[in-house]
Amino acid sequence: MGEISRTSRAGTIPPSCLHEVFRAAEDRERATGRPVIKLHVGEPYFPPPREVALAVEHAVHHGQTAYTSAEGMSALREALAVKLETENGHRTSPDRVFVTPGSCQGLAALFQSLANRGDELLLPELHWPIHLQQVLLAGFRPVFYALGPGYRPRLDAIRAAITPRTRAVLINSPANPTGAVLGTELMEGILELAREHDLQIISDEAYEHFVYEGEHVSFASLEHGLPERERRVFSTFTFSKSLAMTGYRLGYVVTPNAAAAHALRVVQEASIIGPSTPVQYAGLTALKARDSARENARMVRANRDRALPALRDAGLLGELPQGGWYAVLDLGPVGVDADTFAAGLLEKYDVGVAPAAGFALRPVVSDDGRILSADPAPDSRTLVRLAFCGDPAELDTGVERLLAHAAELRSRGGDP
Ligand SMILES: Cc1ncc(COP(=O)(O)O)c(C=O)c1O
């Protein structure tokens, strides 16, 4: 048997490009003994609320450590249903809410609960690489929809990507990596399309609290008045971003109806048994820390407003991201590709950024679901992603050095 025929489907899926950047930055730190400014990483500089740590400690010390059900503790799911209604305008019942070890696992489980052989799922042309991995692992065929100005989805592009095999559309607002935010009108249009073609919508709202222009709209709030059987929006949320609880691994998924909840329950029983119990107690406490979420959003917004306009003025950034933690820069005017730029920036200036080609892979999938190739979309080769959720002084220095590197390359006509 040849090598390729022994390789499992998962073994053919490209690893996240971010691991490569992480490794390069770590190697650099080891080699030079100097710290790298990590603008490639979405790790916030603000800590989780103190009371959240105390809640975990309390749970562990008081023996609140037994398994819970696959959906999670009812007390937390009830509290989440209240949060969803009051903050997101999404009236649901605790039976439809699943607590998950991070929204990443929730998304992976959700895709697995939805996929049938040969189904297609629509992803934005620039997307979080983990979404693509999850979609492929679940057995979907990814199809990509083009983005318009400000990297916002275009209704006509989504419509054009639909085929008789399309089963679902992924919407990520605010988006990683682009920072694009969708408004109600566009969402209404997408929902209408989904009804017309009987599609499910998966709305990843990890950055719900980080919206700088307008308001965050939860997709499922548009189904507010509908009976359950007519609902088609799945939503995923996390404590990682709003409250800097990245390593706690706590998120949640909301399913639109009983049949969808049943399928997800089976996947979760088989995958996790249940989410971590002490961490769920942390979640109960974290839900009361609304002021922290607001303050964290204010700090990231201040980073955006202070550090990013210089990148726009230098012609590297089209418009300031409307939300989220990231901006996509286009190095077209500098005259180099993103890999060359990022390698030089790390080597000469100790600053890490993530080349965005890995956010735009176009896998070719065989009939049995294995990936035959996964080249980046050609127009992604000059894009890099920069995270602006980090320490303000480091961000400012990192942006200064990035601009110096770009100016130097430009003056040499892009010759590294
Ligand atoms: C768009 C998006 N969705 C989901 C996640 C998952 O976050 P977590 O698993 O920590 O909840 C991330 C994390 O970077 C993300 O960027």
Tab-separated table of C-alpha atoms and ligand atoms in Angstrom:
chain	number	residue	atom	x	y	z
A	1	MET	CA	0.000	0.000	0.000
A	2	GLY	CA	1.376	3.428	-0.929
A	3	GLU	CA	1.999	6.212	1.579
A	4	ILE	CA	-0.992	8.302	0.419
A	5	SER	CA	-3.502	5.466	0.675
A	6	ARG	CA	-2.421	4.854	4.298
A	7	THR	CA	-2.831	8.517	5.218
A	8	SER	CA	-6.054	9.240	7.086
A	9	ARG	CA	-8.344	12.083	6.052
A	10	ALA	CA	-7.219	14.118	9.078
A	11	GLY	CA	-3.594	13.499	8.117
A	12	THR	CA	-4.107	15.301	4.807
A	13	ILE	CA	-5.594	18.479	6.347
A	14	PRO	CA	-3.108	21.393	6.508
A	15	PRO	CA	-1.993	22.391	10.029
A	16	SER	CA	-2.842	25.943	11.102
A	17	CYS	CA	-0.377	28.456	9.646
A	18	LEU	CA	-0.250	30.114	13.058
A	19	HIS	CA	1.816	27.261	14.516
A	20	GLU	CA	4.590	28.022	12.045
A	21	VAL	CA	4.651	31.689	13.064
A	22	PHE	CA	4.626	30.774	16.764
A	23	ARG	CA	7.584	28.455	16.248
A	24	ALA	CA	9.552	31.029	14.249
A	25	ALA	CA	9.049	33.636	17.014
A	26	GLU	CA	10.061	31.198	19.746
A	27	ASP	CA	13.177	30.115	17.821
A	28	ARG	CA	14.094	33.754	17.370
A	29	GLU	CA	13.749	34.463	21.096
A	30	ARG	CA	15.895	31.457	21.939
A	31	ALA	CA	18.545	32.376	19.389
A	32	THR	CA	18.865	36.067	20.363
A	33	GLY	CA	17.819	36.089	24.022
A	34	ARG	CA	15.605	39.079	23.151
A	35	PRO	CA	11.802	39.108	23.455
A	36	VAL	CA	9.770	39.170	20.251
A	37	ILE	CA	6.820	41.583	20.040
A	38	LYS	CA	4.064	39.137	19.232
A	39	LEU	CA	1.637	40.870	16.907
A	40	HIS	CA	0.878	37.459	15.364
A	41	VAL	CA	-0.926	36.223	18.489
A	42	GLY	CA	-4.455	36.993	19.646
A	43	GLU	CA	-3.615	36.914	23.349
A	44	PRO	CA	-4.976	39.874	25.350
A	45	TYR	CA	-2.819	41.893	27.732
A	46	PHE	CA	-5.628	42.219	30.298
A	47	PRO	CA	-6.148	39.351	32.778
A	48	PRO	CA	-9.366	37.466	33.590
A	49	PRO	CA	-11.391	38.958	36.473
A	50	ARG	CA	-9.965	37.945	39.859
A	51	GLU	CA	-13.305	36.610	41.080
A	52	VAL	CA	-13.277	34.082	38.243
A	53	ALA	CA	-10.045	32.532	39.548
A	54	LEU	CA	-11.533	32.466	43.052
A	55	ALA	CA	-14.631	30.689	41.742
A	56	VAL	CA	-12.520	27.875	40.245
A	57	GLU	CA	-10.512	27.599	43.433
A	58	HIS	CA	-13.685	27.461	45.493
A	59	ALA	CA	-15.213	24.775	43.257
A	60	VAL	CA	-12.098	22.605	43.443
A	61	HIS	CA	-11.790	22.977	47.219
A	62	HIS	CA	-15.459	22.198	47.765
A	63	GLY	CA	-15.518	19.025	45.719
A	64	GLN	CA	-17.523	20.514	42.833
A	65	THR	CA	-15.551	18.306	40.503
A	66	ALA	CA	-17.897	15.519	39.387
A	67	TYR	CA	-18.978	14.991	35.783
A	68	THR	CA	-21.874	17.085	34.535
A	69	SER	CA	-24.127	16.184	31.592
A	70	ALA	CA	-22.856	16.563	28.029
A	71	GLU	CA	-24.689	19.914	27.748
A	72	GLY	CA	-23.191	21.255	30.973
A	73	MET	CA	-24.628	22.315	34.351
A	74	SER	CA	-28.233	23.453	34.303
A	75	ALA	CA	-27.477	26.468	36.517
A	76	LEU	CA	-24.975	27.780	33.963
A	77	ARG	CA	-27.199	27.012	30.975
A	78	GLU	CA	-30.081	28.833	32.651
A	79	ALA	CA	-27.840	31.847	33.291
A	80	LEU	CA	-26.635	31.729	29.681
A	81	ALA	CA	-30.214	31.659	28.386
A	82	VAL	CA	-30.882	34.848	30.396
A	83	LYS	CA	-27.689	36.476	29.011
A	84	LEU	CA	-28.688	35.500	25.472
A	85	GLU	CA	-32.084	37.102	25.848
A	86	THR	CA	-31.029	40.270	27.631
A	87	GLU	CA	-27.726	40.960	25.796
A	88	ASN	CA	-28.197	39.280	22.433
A	89	GLY	CA	-31.951	39.590	21.889
A	90	HIS	CA	-32.045	35.845	21.372
A	91	ARG	CA	-34.916	34.159	23.170
A	92	THR	CA	-34.062	30.497	23.692
A	93	SER	CA	-34.367	27.836	26.350
A	94	PRO	CA	-31.575	26.301	28.468
A	95	ASP	CA	-32.303	22.984	26.674
A	96	ARG	CA	-30.896	24.460	23.489
A	97	VAL	CA	-27.677	25.715	25.102
A	98	PHE	CA	-24.492	23.606	25.288
A	99	VAL	CA	-21.519	24.590	27.430
A	100	THR	CA	-18.331	23.588	25.603
A	101	PRO	CA	-14.567	23.440	26.308
A	102	GLY	CA	-13.971	26.656	24.372
A	103	SER	CA	-16.107	27.672	21.435
A	104	CYS	CA	-13.483	25.963	19.253
A	105	GLN	CA	-14.612	22.537	20.447
A	106	GLY	CA	-18.240	23.698	20.239
A	107	LEU	CA	-17.774	24.639	16.590
A	108	ALA	CA	-16.000	21.379	15.720
A	109	ALA	CA	-18.789	19.387	17.375
A	110	LEU	CA	-21.443	21.481	15.671
A	111	PHE	CA	-19.983	20.888	12.194
A	112	GLN	CA	-19.755	17.177	12.990
A	113	SER	CA	-23.401	17.152	14.090
A	114	LEU	CA	-24.509	18.745	10.800
A	115	ALA	CA	-22.415	17.133	8.059
A	116	ASN	CA	-23.652	14.507	5.641
A	117	ARG	CA	-21.456	12.978	2.952
A	118	GLY	CA	-20.959	15.359	0.028
A	119	ASP	CA	-22.501	18.403	1.738
A	120	GLU	CA	-20.957	21.765	0.973
A	121	LEU	CA	-20.418	24.518	3.495
A	122	LEU	CA	-19.790	28.156	2.582
A	123	LEU	CA	-16.846	29.933	4.214
A	124	PRO	CA	-15.614	33.511	3.683
A	125	GLU	CA	-12.670	33.676	1.280
A	126	LEU	CA	-10.516	34.944	4.167
A	127	HIS	CA	-11.303	32.937	7.292
A	128	TRP	CA	-9.905	31.672	10.601
A	129	PRO	CA	-7.817	28.598	9.586
A	130	ILE	CA	-9.393	26.498	12.336
A	131	HIS	CA	-12.828	26.939	10.715
A	132	LEU	CA	-11.457	25.321	7.567
A	133	GLN	CA	-9.875	22.460	9.508
A	134	GLN	CA	-13.124	21.852	11.394
A	135	VAL	CA	-15.216	21.884	8.227
A	136	LEU	CA	-12.875	19.400	6.520
A	137	LEU	CA	-12.648	17.142	9.563
A	138	ALA	CA	-16.440	16.975	9.744
A	139	GLY	CA	-16.498	15.839	6.110
A	140	PHE	CA	-17.941	18.993	4.512
A	141	ARG	CA	-16.619	20.286	1.221
A	142	PRO	CA	-15.678	23.934	1.717
A	143	VAL	CA	-16.795	26.452	-0.889
A	144	PHE	CA	-15.605	30.039	-0.528
A	145	TYR	CA	-17.636	33.218	-0.927
A	146	ALA	CA	-15.990	36.446	-2.064
A	147	LEU	CA	-15.803	39.440	0.267
A	148	GLY	CA	-16.489	43.048	-0.677
A	149	PRO	CA	-15.111	46.388	0.557
A	150	GLY	CA	-13.779	46.215	4.137
A	151	TYR	CA	-13.789	42.405	3.697
A	152	ARG	CA	-17.541	42.380	4.385
A	153	PRO	CA	-19.537	39.482	2.906
A	154	ARG	CA	-21.538	40.317	-0.232
A	155	LEU	CA	-25.001	38.878	-0.618
A	156	ASP	CA	-24.583	38.312	-4.362
A	157	ALA	CA	-21.317	36.433	-3.732
A	158	ILE	CA	-22.972	34.152	-1.178
A	159	ARG	CA	-25.845	33.555	-3.581
A	160	ALA	CA	-23.396	32.725	-6.380
A	161	ALA	CA	-21.611	30.142	-4.213
A	162	ILE	CA	-24.791	28.160	-3.433
A	163	THR	CA	-25.266	24.815	-5.228
A	164	PRO	CA	-27.835	22.038	-4.704
A	165	ARG	CA	-25.324	20.461	-2.274
A	166	THR	CA	-24.918	23.511	-0.031
A	167	ARG	CA	-25.977	22.718	3.498
A	168	ALA	CA	-24.700	25.598	5.623
A	169	VAL	CA	-23.081	29.052	5.648
A	170	LEU	CA	-20.554	30.202	8.207
A	171	ILE	CA	-20.794	33.832	9.299
A	172	ASN	CA	-18.184	35.298	11.649
A	173	SER	CA	-19.007	38.801	12.855
A	174	PRO	CA	-16.833	40.483	14.068
A	175	ALA	CA	-14.475	38.453	11.887
A	176	ASN	CA	-11.093	36.909	12.442
A	177	PRO	CA	-8.857	37.860	10.602
A	178	THR	CA	-10.530	40.825	8.876
A	179	GLY	CA	-12.376	42.674	11.667
A	180	ALA	CA	-15.433	42.977	9.388
A	181	VAL	CA	-18.795	43.455	11.126
A	182	LEU	CA	-22.143	42.594	9.528
A	183	GLY	CA	-25.172	44.832	9.905
A	184	THR	CA	-28.801	43.788	10.245
A	185	GLU	CA	-29.706	44.411	6.617
A	186	LEU	CA	-27.042	42.074	5.253
A	187	MET	CA	-27.940	39.448	7.842
A	188	GLU	CA	-31.626	39.690	6.864
A	189	GLY	CA	-30.588	39.101	3.251
A	190	ILE	CA	-28.473	36.077	4.175
A	191	LEU	CA	-31.304	34.655	6.267
A	192	GLU	CA	-33.699	35.073	3.363
A	193	LEU	CA	-31.262	33.206	1.083
A	194	ALA	CA	-30.901	30.480	3.702
A	195	ARG	CA	-34.695	30.059	3.831
A	196	GLU	CA	-34.936	29.959	0.054
A	197	HIS	CA	-32.274	27.218	-0.203
A	198	ASP	CA	-32.946	25.471	3.111
A	199	LEU	CA	-29.492	26.191	4.563
A	200	GLN	CA	-28.297	26.293	8.162
A	201	ILE	CA	-26.445	29.364	9.384
A	202	ILE	CA	-23.550	29.032	11.802
A	203	SER	CA	-22.844	32.340	13.476
A	204	ASP	CA	-19.476	32.512	15.260
A	205	GLU	CA	-19.768	35.415	17.701
A	206	ALA	CA	-16.490	34.959	19.586
A	207	TYR	CA	-15.795	38.726	19.389
A	208	GLU	CA	-19.352	39.853	20.219
A	209	HIS	CA	-18.199	42.500	22.705
A	210	PHE	CA	-15.536	43.983	20.425
A	211	VAL	CA	-17.535	46.085	17.988
A	212	TYR	CA	-16.233	49.611	17.378
A	213	GLU	CA	-18.581	50.873	14.672
A	214	GLY	CA	-22.302	50.305	15.211
A	215	GLU	CA	-23.621	47.516	17.410
A	216	HIS	CA	-23.104	43.779	17.515
A	217	VAL	CA	-26.115	41.974	16.061
A	218	SER	CA	-26.576	38.347	17.080
A	219	PHE	CA	-27.750	36.501	13.998
A	220	ALA	CA	-30.254	34.394	15.921
A	221	SER	CA	-31.998	37.542	17.208
A	222	LEU	CA	-33.450	37.874	13.690
A	223	GLU	CA	-35.390	34.655	14.327
A	224	HIS	CA	-36.825	36.064	17.544
A	225	GLY	CA	-40.499	35.630	16.736
A	226	LEU	CA	-40.276	32.337	14.855
A	227	PRO	CA	-41.439	28.961	16.138
A	228	GLU	CA	-38.528	26.574	16.785
A	229	ARG	CA	-39.241	24.364	13.802
A	230	GLU	CA	-38.599	27.280	11.462
A	231	ARG	CA	-35.331	28.365	13.054
A	232	ARG	CA	-32.026	27.655	11.304
A	233	VAL	CA	-29.369	29.755	13.063
A	234	PHE	CA	-26.732	28.126	15.296
A	235	SER	CA	-24.638	30.488	17.416
A	236	THR	CA	-21.303	30.040	19.155
A	237	PHE	CA	-19.884	32.257	21.901
A	238	THR	CA	-16.883	32.250	24.202
A	239	PHE	CA	-15.580	33.583	27.499
A	240	SER	CA	-12.046	33.623	26.000
A	241	LYS	CA	-12.157	37.035	24.384
A	242	SER	CA	-14.574	39.206	26.387
A	243	LEU	CA	-13.025	38.241	29.725
A	244	ALA	CA	-9.541	37.136	28.629
A	245	MET	CA	-10.295	33.575	29.763
A	246	THR	CA	-8.420	32.009	26.828
A	247	GLY	CA	-6.838	29.167	28.803
A	248	TYR	CA	-9.940	28.372	30.850
A	249	ARG	CA	-11.459	26.790	27.751
A	250	LEU	CA	-15.077	27.843	28.154
A	251	GLY	CA	-17.575	28.600	25.418
A	252	TYR	CA	-21.144	27.746	24.444
A	253	VAL	CA	-23.234	26.789	21.460
A	254	VAL	CA	-26.905	27.567	20.945
A	255	THR	CA	-28.917	25.219	18.732
A	256	PRO	CA	-32.124	26.364	17.045
A	257	ASN	CA	-34.369	23.376	17.808
A	258	ALA	CA	-34.735	20.009	19.526
A	259	ALA	CA	-33.534	17.895	16.580
A	260	ALA	CA	-30.340	19.928	16.256
A	261	ALA	CA	-29.780	19.745	20.023
A	262	HIS	CA	-30.198	15.968	19.916
A	263	ALA	CA	-27.525	15.561	17.207
A	264	LEU	CA	-25.095	17.847	19.027
A	265	ARG	CA	-25.695	16.011	22.306
A	266	VAL	CA	-24.614	12.731	20.682
A	267	VAL	CA	-21.392	14.319	19.391
A	268	GLN	CA	-20.639	15.848	22.789
A	269	GLU	CA	-21.333	12.620	24.687
A	270	ALA	CA	-18.887	10.872	22.374
A	271	SER	CA	-16.295	13.656	22.445
A	272	ILE	CA	-16.074	15.172	25.914
A	273	ILE	CA	-18.617	13.414	28.201
A	274	GLY	CA	-19.095	16.882	29.653
A	275	PRO	CA	-17.274	20.201	30.040
A	276	SER	CA	-14.942	20.807	33.025
A	277	THR	CA	-17.035	21.299	36.172
A	278	PRO	CA	-14.855	23.810	38.090
A	279	VAL	CA	-14.542	25.879	34.920
A	280	GLN	CA	-18.331	25.970	34.623
A	281	TYR	CA	-18.457	27.496	38.109
A	282	ALA	CA	-15.993	30.091	36.832
A	283	GLY	CA	-18.443	30.749	34.015
A	284	LEU	CA	-21.301	31.377	36.438
A	285	THR	CA	-19.194	34.032	38.160
A	286	ALA	CA	-17.835	35.427	34.885
A	287	LEU	CA	-21.357	36.074	33.617
A	288	LYS	CA	-21.721	38.683	36.359
A	289	ALA	CA	-18.522	40.501	35.278
A	290	ARG	CA	-20.186	42.611	32.587
A	291	ASP	CA	-18.169	45.711	33.540
A	292	SER	CA	-14.914	43.842	32.817
A	293	ALA	CA	-16.143	42.887	29.347
A	294	ARG	CA	-16.991	46.524	28.619
A	295	GLU	CA	-13.669	47.782	29.955
A	296	ASN	CA	-11.714	45.183	27.935
A	297	ALA	CA	-13.513	46.243	24.763
A	298	ARG	CA	-12.683	49.872	25.551
A	299	MET	CA	-8.977	49.035	25.895
A	300	VAL	CA	-8.774	47.127	22.597
A	301	ARG	CA	-10.644	49.908	20.865
A	302	ALA	CA	-8.167	52.450	22.262
A	303	ASN	CA	-5.340	50.308	20.823
A	304	ARG	CA	-7.052	50.317	17.454
A	305	ASP	CA	-7.691	54.052	17.435
A	306	ARG	CA	-4.143	54.915	18.519
A	307	ALA	CA	-1.970	52.407	16.622
A	308	LEU	CA	-3.762	51.557	13.386
A	309	PRO	CA	-4.337	54.918	11.637
A	310	ALA	CA	-0.571	55.154	10.871
A	311	LEU	CA	-0.845	51.867	8.955
A	312	ARG	CA	-3.808	53.223	7.031
A	313	ASP	CA	-1.945	56.456	6.273
A	314	ALA	CA	0.994	54.407	4.952
A	315	GLY	CA	-1.362	52.684	2.498
A	316	LEU	CA	-1.077	49.259	4.170
A	317	LEU	CA	-4.598	49.133	5.629
A	318	GLY	CA	-7.805	49.942	3.742
A	319	GLU	CA	-10.037	50.928	6.645
A	320	LEU	CA	-9.815	50.435	10.384
A	321	PRO	CA	-11.343	47.095	11.418
A	322	GLN	CA	-14.904	47.615	12.638
A	323	GLY	CA	-14.523	44.980	15.323
A	324	GLY	CA	-12.499	42.085	16.726
A	325	TRP	CA	-8.812	41.895	17.602
A	326	TYR	CA	-7.147	41.801	14.191
A	327	ALA	CA	-6.404	43.831	11.095
A	328	VAL	CA	-5.397	42.535	7.676
A	329	LEU	CA	-2.621	44.590	6.061
A	330	ASP	CA	-1.897	44.483	2.343
A	331	LEU	CA	1.795	44.787	1.516
A	332	GLY	CA	1.074	45.346	-2.173
A	333	PRO	CA	2.508	48.908	-2.069
A	334	VAL	CA	5.714	47.605	-0.438
A	335	GLY	CA	6.419	45.278	-3.320
A	336	VAL	CA	7.152	42.073	-1.346
A	337	ASP	CA	5.134	38.997	-0.468
A	338	ALA	CA	3.944	38.479	3.088
A	339	ASP	CA	6.356	35.624	3.894
A	340	THR	CA	9.395	37.690	2.935
A	341	PHE	CA	8.083	40.712	4.814
A	342	ALA	CA	7.271	38.740	7.991
A	343	ALA	CA	10.626	36.891	7.976
A	344	GLY	CA	12.524	40.201	7.606
A	345	LEU	CA	10.453	41.915	10.298
A	346	LEU	CA	11.194	39.105	12.728
A	347	GLU	CA	14.872	38.926	11.896
A	348	LYS	CA	15.688	42.651	11.804
A	349	TYR	CA	13.134	44.058	14.229
A	350	ASP	CA	12.043	41.216	16.557
A	351	VAL	CA	8.381	41.667	15.617
A	352	GLY	CA	6.073	38.776	14.660
A	353	VAL	CA	3.106	39.108	12.285
A	354	ALA	CA	1.139	36.294	10.623
A	355	PRO	CA	1.268	35.972	6.824
A	356	ALA	CA	-2.378	35.558	5.837
A	357	ALA	CA	-1.992	33.048	2.999
A	358	GLY	CA	-2.883	30.381	5.570
A	359	PHE	CA	-6.220	32.191	6.058
A	360	ALA	CA	-7.043	31.695	2.376
A	361	LEU	CA	-6.210	28.088	1.526
A	362	ARG	CA	-8.183	26.484	-1.290
A	363	PRO	CA	-8.163	22.735	-0.656
A	364	VAL	CA	-8.794	20.310	-3.473
A	365	VAL	CA	-10.751	17.435	-1.936
A	366	SER	CA	-10.867	13.875	-3.333
A	367	ASP	CA	-14.078	11.844	-3.488
A	368	ASP	CA	-13.181	10.112	-0.221
A	369	GLY	CA	-12.663	13.464	1.519
A	370	ARG	CA	-8.865	13.558	1.560
A	371	ILE	CA	-7.078	16.784	0.707
A	372	LEU	CA	-5.038	16.457	-2.472
A	373	SER	CA	-3.609	19.979	-2.328
A	374	ALA	CA	-4.265	23.241	-0.474
A	375	ASP	CA	-2.629	26.235	-2.139
A	376	PRO	CA	-3.391	29.768	-0.958
A	377	ALA	CA	-5.577	32.024	-3.096
A	378	PRO	CA	-3.069	34.024	-5.196
A	379	ASP	CA	-4.295	37.437	-4.006
A	380	SER	CA	-3.639	36.471	-0.362
A	381	ARG	CA	0.142	36.338	-0.820
A	382	THR	CA	0.674	39.980	0.107
A	383	LEU	CA	-1.602	39.954	3.178
A	384	VAL	CA	-0.568	39.759	6.833
A	385	ARG	CA	-2.669	39.635	9.978
A	386	LEU	CA	-1.777	41.843	12.916
A	387	ALA	CA	-3.310	41.460	16.389
A	388	PHE	CA	-4.057	44.707	18.250
A	389	CYS	CA	-5.309	43.244	21.549
A	390	GLY	CA	-1.852	43.214	23.180
A	391	ASP	CA	0.099	45.504	25.465
A	392	PRO	CA	-0.282	49.122	24.199
A	393	ALA	CA	3.421	50.046	24.436
A	394	GLU	CA	4.480	46.854	22.648
A	395	LEU	CA	1.838	47.376	19.991
A	396	ASP	CA	3.023	50.943	19.359
A	397	THR	CA	6.672	49.854	19.112
A	398	GLY	CA	5.710	46.905	16.902
A	399	VAL	CA	3.762	49.144	14.516
A	400	GLU	CA	6.627	51.695	14.413
A	401	ARG	CA	9.097	48.966	13.496
A	402	LEU	CA	6.724	47.473	10.943
A	403	LEU	CA	6.406	50.864	9.264
A	404	ALA	CA	10.189	51.339	9.304
A	405	HIS	CA	10.659	47.913	7.714
A	406	ALA	CA	8.035	48.688	5.059
A	407	ALA	CA	9.622	52.083	4.281
A	408	GLU	CA	13.068	50.512	3.971
A	409	LEU	CA	11.796	47.819	1.594
A	410	ARG	CA	9.866	50.375	-0.427
A	411	SER	CA	12.951	52.560	-0.826
A	412	ARG	CA	14.788	49.512	-2.231
A	413	GLY	CA	11.912	48.757	-4.617
A	414	GLY	CA	10.840	45.727	-2.590
A	415	ASP	CA	14.293	44.099	-2.691
A	416	PRO	CA	14.746	42.380	0.695
B	1	LIG	C1	-13.260	33.489	15.149
B	1	LIG	C2	-12.948	32.639	16.311
B	1	LIG	N1	-13.860	31.761	16.720
B	1	LIG	C3	-13.638	30.969	17.764
B	1	LIG	C4	-12.442	31.035	18.468
B	1	LIG	C5	-12.263	30.054	19.566
B	1	LIG	O1	-12.048	30.556	20.795
B	1	LIG	P1	-12.202	29.648	22.077
B	1	LIG	O2	-12.054	28.211	21.683
B	1	LIG	O3	-11.090	30.083	22.973
B	1	LIG	O4	-13.552	29.914	22.621
B	1	LIG	C6	-11.459	31.936	18.084
B	1	LIG	C7	-10.160	31.998	18.781
B	1	LIG	O5	-9.208	32.565	18.326
B	1	LIG	C8	-11.716	32.766	16.968
B	1	LIG	O6	-10.816	33.663	16.558
